[in-house]
């Protein structure tokens, strides 16, 4: 049985999503922010940060 959609305000979600993504990339030096979309709706946001170390000489 399909779950009915709840009433949402898309405009407020966009503002919240933009604020979230901005805050995730603000201090990110090396990495990625991935936005997961299902059926045209953002369902998840992931932040991956990389740390690389120089090889000893």
Coordinates of C-alpha atoms in Angstrom, one line a residue:
X1 CA 0.0 0.0 0.0
X2 CA 1.4 3.4 -1.0
X3 CA 2.0 5.9 1.7
X4 CA 0.0 9.2 1.1
X5 CA 2.1 12.3 0.7
X6 CA 1.8 14.8 3.6
X7 CA 1.2 18.5 2.9
X8 CA 4.4 20.3 2.4
X9 CA 5.4 23.8 1.4
X10 CA 8.0 23.4 -1.4
X11 CA 9.2 27.0 -1.1
X12 CA 10.2 26.7 2.5
X13 CA 11.8 23.3 1.8
X14 CA 14.0 24.9 -0.9
X15 CA 15.1 27.6 1.5
X16 CA 16.0 25.1 4.2
X17 CA 17.8 22.9 1.6
X18 CA 19.8 25.8 0.3
X19 CA 20.8 26.8 3.8
X20 CA 21.7 23.2 4.6
X21 CA 23.9 22.8 1.5
X22 CA 25.6 26.1 2.0
X23 CA 26.5 25.3 5.6
X24 CA 27.8 21.9 4.5
X25 CA 30.2 23.3 1.9
X26 CA 31.2 26.4 3.9
X27 CA 34.1 24.8 5.8
X28 CA 34.7 21.9 3.4
X29 CA 38.3 22.1 2.0
X30 CA 38.3 18.8 0.0
X31 CA 35.4 16.5 -0.6
X32 CA 31.9 16.4 -1.9
X33 CA 28.3 17.1 -1.0
X34 CA 25.9 14.6 -2.6
X35 CA 22.1 15.3 -2.9
X36 CA 19.9 12.2 -3.2
X37 CA 16.7 12.6 -5.1
X38 CA 13.8 10.1 -5.3
X39 CA 10.8 10.8 -7.5
X40 CA 11.8 14.4 -7.9
X41 CA 12.1 15.0 -4.1
X42 CA 15.3 15.5 -2.1
X43 CA 15.4 12.7 0.5
X44 CA 19.0 12.8 1.7
X45 CA 22.1 15.0 1.7
X46 CA 25.6 13.5 2.4
X47 CA 28.9 15.2 3.1
X48 CA 32.1 13.4 2.4
X49 CA 35.3 15.0 3.5
X50 CA 38.8 13.8 2.4
X51 CA 42.0 14.0 4.2
X52 CA 45.2 13.3 2.2
X53 CA 48.6 12.9 3.7
X54 CA 51.9 13.3 1.9
X55 CA 54.0 10.2 1.6
X56 CA 57.2 10.2 3.7
X57 CA 60.3 11.0 1.6

